[in-house]
CSV table of C-alpha atoms in Angstrom, one decimal:
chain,number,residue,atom,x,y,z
J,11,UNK,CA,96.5,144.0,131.1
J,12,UNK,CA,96.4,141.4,133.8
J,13,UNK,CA,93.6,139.4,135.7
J,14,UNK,CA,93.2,136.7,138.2
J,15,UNK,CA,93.1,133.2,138.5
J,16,UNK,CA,90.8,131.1,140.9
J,17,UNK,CA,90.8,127.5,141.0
J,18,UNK,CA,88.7,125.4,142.7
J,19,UNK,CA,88.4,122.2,143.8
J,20,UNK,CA,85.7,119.4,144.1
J,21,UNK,CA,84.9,116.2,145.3
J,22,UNK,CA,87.1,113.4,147.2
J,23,UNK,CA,90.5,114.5,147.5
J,24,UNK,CA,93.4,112.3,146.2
J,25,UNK,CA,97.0,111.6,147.0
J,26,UNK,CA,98.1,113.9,144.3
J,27,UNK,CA,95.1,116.7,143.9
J,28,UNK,CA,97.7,119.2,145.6
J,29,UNK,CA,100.0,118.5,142.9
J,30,UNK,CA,97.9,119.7,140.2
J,31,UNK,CA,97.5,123.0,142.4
J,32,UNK,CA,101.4,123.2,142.5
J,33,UNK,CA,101.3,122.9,138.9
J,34,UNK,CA,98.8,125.6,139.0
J,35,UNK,CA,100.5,128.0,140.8
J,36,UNK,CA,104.0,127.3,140.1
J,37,UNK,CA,103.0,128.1,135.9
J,38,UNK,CA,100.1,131.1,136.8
J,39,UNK,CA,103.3,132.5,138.7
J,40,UNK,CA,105.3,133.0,135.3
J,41,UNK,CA,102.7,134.2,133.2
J,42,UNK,CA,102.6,138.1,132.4
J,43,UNK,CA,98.9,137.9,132.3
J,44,UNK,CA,98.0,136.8,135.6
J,45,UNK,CA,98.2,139.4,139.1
J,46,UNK,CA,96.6,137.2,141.5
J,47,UNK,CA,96.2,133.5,142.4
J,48,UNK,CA,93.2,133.0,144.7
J,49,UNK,CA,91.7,129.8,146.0
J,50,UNK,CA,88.3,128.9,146.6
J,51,UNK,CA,88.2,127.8,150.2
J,52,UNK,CA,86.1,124.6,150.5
J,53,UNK,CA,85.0,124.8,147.3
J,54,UNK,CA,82.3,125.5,145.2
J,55,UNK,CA,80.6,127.1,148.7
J,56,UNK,CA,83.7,128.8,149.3
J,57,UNK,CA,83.3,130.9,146.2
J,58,UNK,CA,80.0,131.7,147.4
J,59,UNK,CA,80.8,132.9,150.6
J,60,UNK,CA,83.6,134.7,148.8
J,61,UNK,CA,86.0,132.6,151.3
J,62,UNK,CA,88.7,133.3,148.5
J,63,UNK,CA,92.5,132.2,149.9
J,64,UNK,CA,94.8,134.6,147.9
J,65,UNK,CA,98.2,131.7,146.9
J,66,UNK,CA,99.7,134.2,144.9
J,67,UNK,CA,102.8,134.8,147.4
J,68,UNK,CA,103.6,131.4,149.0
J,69,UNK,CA,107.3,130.6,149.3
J,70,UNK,CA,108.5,127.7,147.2
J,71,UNK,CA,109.1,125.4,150.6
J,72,UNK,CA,105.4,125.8,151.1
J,73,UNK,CA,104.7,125.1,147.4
J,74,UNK,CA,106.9,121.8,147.7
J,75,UNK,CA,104.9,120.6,150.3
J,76,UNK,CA,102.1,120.1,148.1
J,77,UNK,CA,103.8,117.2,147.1
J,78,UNK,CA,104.0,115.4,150.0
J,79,UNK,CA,100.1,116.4,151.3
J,80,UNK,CA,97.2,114.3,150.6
J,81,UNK,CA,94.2,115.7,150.4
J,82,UNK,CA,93.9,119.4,149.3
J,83,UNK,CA,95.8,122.4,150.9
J,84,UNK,CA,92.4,124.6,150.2
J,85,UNK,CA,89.3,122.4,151.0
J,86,UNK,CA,86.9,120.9,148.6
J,87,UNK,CA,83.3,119.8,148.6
J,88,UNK,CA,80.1,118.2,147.1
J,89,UNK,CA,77.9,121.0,147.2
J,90,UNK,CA,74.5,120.7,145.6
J,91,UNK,CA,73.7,123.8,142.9
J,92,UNK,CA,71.2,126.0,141.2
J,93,UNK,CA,71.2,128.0,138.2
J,94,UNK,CA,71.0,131.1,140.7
J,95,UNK,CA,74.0,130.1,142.2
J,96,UNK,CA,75.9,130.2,138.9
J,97,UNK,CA,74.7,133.9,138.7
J,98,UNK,CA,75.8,134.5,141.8
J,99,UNK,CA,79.4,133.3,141.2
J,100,UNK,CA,79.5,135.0,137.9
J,101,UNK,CA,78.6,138.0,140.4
J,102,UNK,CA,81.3,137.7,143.0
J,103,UNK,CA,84.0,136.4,140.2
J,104,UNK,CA,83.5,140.1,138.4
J,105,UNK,CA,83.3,141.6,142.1
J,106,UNK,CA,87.2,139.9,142.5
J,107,UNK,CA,88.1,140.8,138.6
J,108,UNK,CA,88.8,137.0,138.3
J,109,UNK,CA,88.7,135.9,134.5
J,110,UNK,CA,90.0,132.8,134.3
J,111,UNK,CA,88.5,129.6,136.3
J,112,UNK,CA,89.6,126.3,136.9
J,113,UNK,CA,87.7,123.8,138.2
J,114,UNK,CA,89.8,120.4,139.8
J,115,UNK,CA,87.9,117.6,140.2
J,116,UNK,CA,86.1,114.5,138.6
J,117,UNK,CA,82.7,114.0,136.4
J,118,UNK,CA,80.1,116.2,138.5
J,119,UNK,CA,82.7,119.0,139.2
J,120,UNK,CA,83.3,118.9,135.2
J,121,UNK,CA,79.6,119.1,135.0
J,122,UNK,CA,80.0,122.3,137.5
J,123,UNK,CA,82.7,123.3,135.8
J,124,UNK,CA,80.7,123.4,132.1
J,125,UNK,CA,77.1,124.6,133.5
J,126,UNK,CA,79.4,127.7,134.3
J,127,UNK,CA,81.0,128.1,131.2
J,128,UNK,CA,77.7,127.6,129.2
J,129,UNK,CA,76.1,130.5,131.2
J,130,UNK,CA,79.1,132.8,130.8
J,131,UNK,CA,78.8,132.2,127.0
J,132,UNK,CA,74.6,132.5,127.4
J,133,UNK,CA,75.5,136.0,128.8
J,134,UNK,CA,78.2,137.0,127.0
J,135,UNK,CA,80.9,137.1,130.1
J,136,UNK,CA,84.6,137.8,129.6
J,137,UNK,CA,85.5,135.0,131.7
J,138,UNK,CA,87.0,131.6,130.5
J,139,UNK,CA,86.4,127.8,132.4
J,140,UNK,CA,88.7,125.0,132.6
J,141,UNK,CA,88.4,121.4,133.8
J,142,UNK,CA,91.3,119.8,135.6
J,143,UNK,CA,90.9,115.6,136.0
J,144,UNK,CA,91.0,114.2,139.1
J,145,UNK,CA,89.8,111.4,140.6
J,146,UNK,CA,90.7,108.0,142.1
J,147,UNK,CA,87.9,106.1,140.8
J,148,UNK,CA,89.7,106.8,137.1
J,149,UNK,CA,85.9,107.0,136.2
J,150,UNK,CA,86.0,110.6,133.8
J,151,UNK,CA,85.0,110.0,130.3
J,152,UNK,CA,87.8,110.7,127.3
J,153,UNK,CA,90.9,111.0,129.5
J,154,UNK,CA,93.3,107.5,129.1
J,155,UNK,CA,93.3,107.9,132.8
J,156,UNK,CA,92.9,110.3,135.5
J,157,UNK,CA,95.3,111.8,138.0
J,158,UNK,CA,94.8,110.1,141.6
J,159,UNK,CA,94.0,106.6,140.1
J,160,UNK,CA,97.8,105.2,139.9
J,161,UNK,CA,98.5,106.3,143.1
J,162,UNK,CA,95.5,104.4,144.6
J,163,UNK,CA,96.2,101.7,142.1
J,164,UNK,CA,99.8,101.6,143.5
J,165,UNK,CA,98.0,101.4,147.3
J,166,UNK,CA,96.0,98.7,146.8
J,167,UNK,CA,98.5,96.6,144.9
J,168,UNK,CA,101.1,96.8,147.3
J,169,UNK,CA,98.4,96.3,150.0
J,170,UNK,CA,96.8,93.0,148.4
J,171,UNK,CA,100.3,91.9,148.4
J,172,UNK,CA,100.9,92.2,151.6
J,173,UNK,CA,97.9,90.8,152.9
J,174,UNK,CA,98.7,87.8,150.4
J,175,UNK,CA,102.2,87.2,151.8
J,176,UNK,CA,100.5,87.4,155.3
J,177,UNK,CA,97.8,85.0,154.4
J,178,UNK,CA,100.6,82.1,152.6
J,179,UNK,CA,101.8,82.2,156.3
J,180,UNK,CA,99.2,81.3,157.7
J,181,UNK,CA,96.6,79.7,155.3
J,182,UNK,CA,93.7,79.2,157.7
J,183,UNK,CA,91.4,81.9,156.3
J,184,UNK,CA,90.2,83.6,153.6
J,185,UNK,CA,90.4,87.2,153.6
J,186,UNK,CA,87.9,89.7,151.2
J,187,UNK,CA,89.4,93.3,150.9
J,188,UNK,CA,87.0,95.7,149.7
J,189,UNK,CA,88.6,98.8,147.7
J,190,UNK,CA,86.8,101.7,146.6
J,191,UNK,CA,84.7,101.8,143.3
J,192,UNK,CA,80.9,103.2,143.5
J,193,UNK,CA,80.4,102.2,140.1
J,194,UNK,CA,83.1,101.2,138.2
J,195,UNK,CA,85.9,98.7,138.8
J,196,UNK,CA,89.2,100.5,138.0
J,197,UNK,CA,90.4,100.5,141.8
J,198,UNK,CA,89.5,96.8,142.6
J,199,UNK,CA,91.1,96.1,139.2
J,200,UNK,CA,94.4,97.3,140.1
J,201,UNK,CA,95.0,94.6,142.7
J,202,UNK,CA,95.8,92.3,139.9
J,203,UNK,CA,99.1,94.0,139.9
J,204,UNK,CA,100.2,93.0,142.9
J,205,UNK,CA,102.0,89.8,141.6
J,206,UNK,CA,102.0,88.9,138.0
J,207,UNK,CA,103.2,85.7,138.8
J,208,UNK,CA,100.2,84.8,140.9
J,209,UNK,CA,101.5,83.7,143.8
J,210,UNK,CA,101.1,86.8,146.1
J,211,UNK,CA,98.1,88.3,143.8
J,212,UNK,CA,94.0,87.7,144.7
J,213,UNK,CA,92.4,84.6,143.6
J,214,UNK,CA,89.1,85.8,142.7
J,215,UNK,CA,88.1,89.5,141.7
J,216,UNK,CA,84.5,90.8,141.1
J,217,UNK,CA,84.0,94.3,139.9
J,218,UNK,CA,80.6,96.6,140.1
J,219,UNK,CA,80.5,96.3,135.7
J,220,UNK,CA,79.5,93.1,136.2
J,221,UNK,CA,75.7,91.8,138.2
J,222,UNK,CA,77.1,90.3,141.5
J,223,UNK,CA,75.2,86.1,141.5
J,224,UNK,CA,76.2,85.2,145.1
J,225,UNK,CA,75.3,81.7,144.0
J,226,UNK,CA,78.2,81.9,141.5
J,227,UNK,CA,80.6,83.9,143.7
J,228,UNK,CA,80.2,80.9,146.5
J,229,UNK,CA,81.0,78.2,143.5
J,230,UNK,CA,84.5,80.0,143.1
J,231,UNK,CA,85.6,80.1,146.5
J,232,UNK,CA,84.3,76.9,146.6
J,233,UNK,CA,86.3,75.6,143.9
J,234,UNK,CA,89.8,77.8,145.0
J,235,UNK,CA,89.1,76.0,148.8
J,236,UNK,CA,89.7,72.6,146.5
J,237,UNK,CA,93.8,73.6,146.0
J,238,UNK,CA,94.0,76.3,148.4
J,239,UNK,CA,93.5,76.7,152.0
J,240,UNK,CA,93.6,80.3,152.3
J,241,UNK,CA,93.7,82.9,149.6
J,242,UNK,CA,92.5,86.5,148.9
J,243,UNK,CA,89.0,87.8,147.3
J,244,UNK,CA,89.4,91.7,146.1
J,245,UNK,CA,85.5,93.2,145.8
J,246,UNK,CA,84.3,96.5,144.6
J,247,UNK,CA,81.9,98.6,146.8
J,248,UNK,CA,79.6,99.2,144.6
J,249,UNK,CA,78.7,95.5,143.8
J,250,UNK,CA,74.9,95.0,142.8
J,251,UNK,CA,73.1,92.1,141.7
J,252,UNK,CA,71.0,91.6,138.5
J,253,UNK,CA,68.6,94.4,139.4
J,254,UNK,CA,70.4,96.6,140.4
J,255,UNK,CA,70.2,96.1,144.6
J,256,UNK,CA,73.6,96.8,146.6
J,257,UNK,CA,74.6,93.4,147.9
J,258,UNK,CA,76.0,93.9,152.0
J,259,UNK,CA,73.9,94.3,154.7
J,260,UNK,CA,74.1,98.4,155.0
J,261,UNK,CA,74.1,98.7,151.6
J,262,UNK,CA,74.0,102.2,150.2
J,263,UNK,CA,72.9,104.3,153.0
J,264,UNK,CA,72.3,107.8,151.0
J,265,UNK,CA,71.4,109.4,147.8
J,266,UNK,CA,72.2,110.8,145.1
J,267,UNK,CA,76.0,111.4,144.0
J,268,UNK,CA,76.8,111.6,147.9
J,269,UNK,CA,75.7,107.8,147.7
J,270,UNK,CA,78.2,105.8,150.3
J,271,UNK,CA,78.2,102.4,150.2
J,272,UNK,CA,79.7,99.7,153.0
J,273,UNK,CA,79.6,96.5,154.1
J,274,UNK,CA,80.1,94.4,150.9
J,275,UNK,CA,83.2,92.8,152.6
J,276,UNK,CA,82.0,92.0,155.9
J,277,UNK,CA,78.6,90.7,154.1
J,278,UNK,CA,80.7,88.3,151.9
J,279,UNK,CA,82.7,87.3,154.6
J,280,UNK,CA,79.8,86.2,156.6
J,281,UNK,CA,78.4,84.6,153.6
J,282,UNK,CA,81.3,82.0,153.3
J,283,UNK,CA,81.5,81.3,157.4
J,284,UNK,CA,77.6,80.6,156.8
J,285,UNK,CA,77.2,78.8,153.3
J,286,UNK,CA,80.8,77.5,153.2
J,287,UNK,CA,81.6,77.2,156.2
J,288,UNK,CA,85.2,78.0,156.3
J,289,UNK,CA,87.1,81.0,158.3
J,290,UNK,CA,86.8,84.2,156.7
J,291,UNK,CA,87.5,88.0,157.0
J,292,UNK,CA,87.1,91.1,155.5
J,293,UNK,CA,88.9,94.6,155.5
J,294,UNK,CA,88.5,97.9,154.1
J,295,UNK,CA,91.4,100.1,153.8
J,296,UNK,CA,89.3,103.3,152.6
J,297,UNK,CA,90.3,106.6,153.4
J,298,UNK,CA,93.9,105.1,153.5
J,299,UNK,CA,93.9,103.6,149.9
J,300,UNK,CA,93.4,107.5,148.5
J,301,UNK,CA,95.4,109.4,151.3
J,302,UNK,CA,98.7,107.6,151.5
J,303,UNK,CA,101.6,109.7,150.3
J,304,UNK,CA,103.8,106.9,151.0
J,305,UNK,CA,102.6,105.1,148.1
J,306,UNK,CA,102.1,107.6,145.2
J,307,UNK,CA,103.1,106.5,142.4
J,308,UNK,CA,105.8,109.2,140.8
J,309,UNK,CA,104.0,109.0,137.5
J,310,UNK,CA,100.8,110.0,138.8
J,311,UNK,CA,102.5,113.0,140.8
J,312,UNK,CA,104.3,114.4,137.5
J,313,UNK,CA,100.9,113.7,135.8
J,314,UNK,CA,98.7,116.1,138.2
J,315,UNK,CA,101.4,118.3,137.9
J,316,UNK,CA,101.0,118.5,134.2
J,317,UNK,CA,97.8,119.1,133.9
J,318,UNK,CA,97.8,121.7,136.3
J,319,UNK,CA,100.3,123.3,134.2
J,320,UNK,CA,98.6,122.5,130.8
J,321,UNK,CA,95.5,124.2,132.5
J,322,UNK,CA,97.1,127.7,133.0
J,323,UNK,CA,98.7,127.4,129.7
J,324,UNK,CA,95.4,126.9,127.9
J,325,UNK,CA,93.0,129.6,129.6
J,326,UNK,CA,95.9,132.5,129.2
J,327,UNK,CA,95.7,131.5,125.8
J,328,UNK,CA,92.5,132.0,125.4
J,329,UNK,CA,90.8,128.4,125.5
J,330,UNK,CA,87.8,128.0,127.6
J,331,UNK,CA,84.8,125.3,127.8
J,332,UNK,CA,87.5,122.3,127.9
J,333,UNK,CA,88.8,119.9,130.0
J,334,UNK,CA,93.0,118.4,130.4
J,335,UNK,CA,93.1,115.2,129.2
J,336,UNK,CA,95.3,112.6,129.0
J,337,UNK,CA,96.5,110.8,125.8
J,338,UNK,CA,98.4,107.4,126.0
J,339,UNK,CA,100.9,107.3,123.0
J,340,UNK,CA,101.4,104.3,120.9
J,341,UNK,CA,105.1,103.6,121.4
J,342,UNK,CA,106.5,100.3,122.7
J,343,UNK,CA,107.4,102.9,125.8
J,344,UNK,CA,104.6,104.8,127.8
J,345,UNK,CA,104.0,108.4,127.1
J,346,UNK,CA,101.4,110.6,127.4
J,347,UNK,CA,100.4,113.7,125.8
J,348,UNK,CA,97.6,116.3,126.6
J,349,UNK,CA,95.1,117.4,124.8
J,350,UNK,CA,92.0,119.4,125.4
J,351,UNK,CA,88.3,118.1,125.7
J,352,UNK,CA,84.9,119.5,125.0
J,353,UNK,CA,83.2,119.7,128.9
J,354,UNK,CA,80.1,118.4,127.5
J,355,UNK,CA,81.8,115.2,126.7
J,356,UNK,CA,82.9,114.5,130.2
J,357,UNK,CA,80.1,116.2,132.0
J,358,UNK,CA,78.3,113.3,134.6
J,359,UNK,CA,79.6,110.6,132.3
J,360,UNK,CA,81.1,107.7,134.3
J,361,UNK,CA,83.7,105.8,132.1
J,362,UNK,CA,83.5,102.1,133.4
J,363,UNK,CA,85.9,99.0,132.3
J,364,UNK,CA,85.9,98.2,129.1
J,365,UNK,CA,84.9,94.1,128.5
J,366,UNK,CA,88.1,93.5,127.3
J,367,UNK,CA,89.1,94.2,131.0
J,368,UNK,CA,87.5,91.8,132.4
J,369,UNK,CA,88.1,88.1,132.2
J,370,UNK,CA,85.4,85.6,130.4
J,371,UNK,CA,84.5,84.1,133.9
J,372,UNK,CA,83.8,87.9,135.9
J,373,UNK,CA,86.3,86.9,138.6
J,374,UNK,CA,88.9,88.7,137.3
J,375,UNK,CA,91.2,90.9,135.0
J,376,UNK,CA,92.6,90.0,131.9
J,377,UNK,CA,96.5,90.5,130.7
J,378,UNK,CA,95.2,93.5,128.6
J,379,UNK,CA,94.7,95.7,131.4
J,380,UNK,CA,97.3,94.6,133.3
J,381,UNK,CA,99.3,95.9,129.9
J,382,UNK,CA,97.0,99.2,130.6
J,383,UNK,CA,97.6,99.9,134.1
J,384,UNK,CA,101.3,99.1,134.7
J,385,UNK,CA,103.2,102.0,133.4
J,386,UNK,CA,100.7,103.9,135.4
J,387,UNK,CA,101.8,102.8,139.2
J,388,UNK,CA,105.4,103.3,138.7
J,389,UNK,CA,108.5,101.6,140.0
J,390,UNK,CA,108.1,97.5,141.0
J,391,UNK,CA,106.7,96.6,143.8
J,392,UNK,CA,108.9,95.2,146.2
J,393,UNK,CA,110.1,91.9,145.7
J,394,UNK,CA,108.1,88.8,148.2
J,395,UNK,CA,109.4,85.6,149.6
J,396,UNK,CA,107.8,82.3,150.8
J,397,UNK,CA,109.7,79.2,151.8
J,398,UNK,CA,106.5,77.2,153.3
């Protein structure tokens, strides 16, 4: 006997999330047990309004251009939801005779994603849940990584580098770029692979694990200004001091896990022209560091595709109440393996650097994640010149 398949996805897209859906169709396709793929358009709200896209018949050109799409092919969302609405879409799920569920997304869809599973094992419901990883904050508990980190990784070390060579042109200024990273670092972290040799990497890096001191921060561009006359800073968004207070001018302008935060950049930047008084700058890349296609890395693509795969393999096989996760091997080589999660462990639960991470003066990265995150953002960078 067949049934369908509905997966869903939630939260900020990522250069890759569509490849976990081609993974996700491409395997429900060969399975005996599965009739119909359906999508939940826009997510969780979708479901709701029983908006369901049927993907069970889409030719393989539109598959492959998954691939090549950032963002996702069938909306997403952050809705905010009840226990009533879990009844509900336990409702419309028998309505469609859906029995298996995916969820794709990062810690609060995985905490979506087990609140369902919990009731349909509270009631007794023949329908199984499973939790897909994504997110380019890296910041789901377990997992080695998450799918949609190395590509933004890859953006923002390629950027920094560019920005780098631009600024050993013409040192006149120093430039502050702030990269994405609410509450943990991993994004901002990645810029230390822009150039292991130093030369077209950031001076000075300050992530959200650590209490921002402004005092401090202005003593190391203080001291960089003594041998360099223009260099790059690499900050966090979600940068707080010692109790706990955004540091920028707009600060966090929202609640909640919709909180948005801005302005760390142009704050800091204004904060050397002021205290220091030396030209500076700031830019945000943004949307682009988790959109561009250009710069995926490969691994991370053949990663989301995994999962995706790995999901469909496990819920016709009967596992439910888990989550994909990655497992770095140790072998001289990188290799990964998947294995599957409890949903309780990754439910809400933000995984931040590690101290080891992070270097004894909090202005920077040490050589054991650069170890970590290399495999992960693919082929070299290109290669940089400088004859000044």
């Amino acid at each position: 006997m067949t049934s369908n398949l509905l997966v869903i996805h939630g939260g900020g897209p990522t250069a890759v999330l569509n490849a976990s859906l081609y993974g996700v169709i491409t395997k429900a396709s060969q399975s005996e047990k599965i009739h119909k793929v359906y999508g939940a358009k826009n997510g969780t709200g979708g479901l709701l309004r029983e908006e369901l896209l049927d993907l069970t018949n889409r030719t393989p050109e539109m598959l492959n251009t998954l691939l090549t799409s950032p963002g996702t092919a069938i909306g997403t969302s952050r809705d905010a939801l009840e226990e009533k609405d879990y009844r509900k879409m336990i409702a419309i799920l028998k309505k469609f005779e859906i029995k298996y569920v995916l969820f794709n997304g990062g810690n609060g869809t995985m905490d979506t994603c087990g609140k369902l599973f919990q009731l349909c094992q509270k009631e007794a419901v023949d329908i199984q849940v499973i939790g897909i990883p994504k997110t380019m904050d890296n910041d789901i508990g377990v997992t080695d990584h998450c799918p949609g980190y190395a590509s933004a990784a890859r953006y923002i070390a390629q950027s920094v580098k560019e920005v780098c060579c631009d600024v050993k042109s013409l040192a006149t200024r120093i430039v502050i770029i702030e990269a994405s990273g609410r509450n943990a670092g991993w994004v901002a972290a990645a810029s230390a692979l822009a150039d292991e040799s130093g030369v077209y990497a950031p001076e000075l890096i300050y992530l959200p694990e650590v209490p921002f001191d402004e005092n401090r921060f202005l003593a190391d561009v203080k001291q960089k200004l003594q041998v360099k006359k223009g260099f790059v800073i690499v900050v966090s968004e979600g940068l707080r001091d010692a109790t706990g207070k955004p540091i920028g001018q707009s600060g966090e302008h929202s609640t909640g896990r919709a909180a948005q935060f801005g302005g760390v950049s142009f704050y800091l930047a204004d904060l050397i022209t002021q205290k220091v008084g030396y030209r500076a700058r700031a830019e945000k890349p943004g949307l682009l560091g988790r959109a561009s296609i250009a710069l995926q890395s490969e691994v991370d693509v053949k990663e989301a595709i995994l999962v995706g795969v790995e999901a469909v393999q496990a819920i016709t096989q009967g596992q439910t109440g888990k989550m994909v996760a990655l497992q770095r091997q140790a072998l001289p080589t990188y290799q990964i393996e998947t294995v599957l999660v409890p949903l309780e462990e990754v439910m809400l639960i933000e995984k931040k650097l590690p101290a080891s991470f992070i270097n004894e003066t909090n202005n920077g990265v040490t050589p054991a994640f650069i170890q970590w995150c290399k495999p992960l953002i693919g082929s070299d960078l290109p290669a940089m010149t400088s004859w000044n």
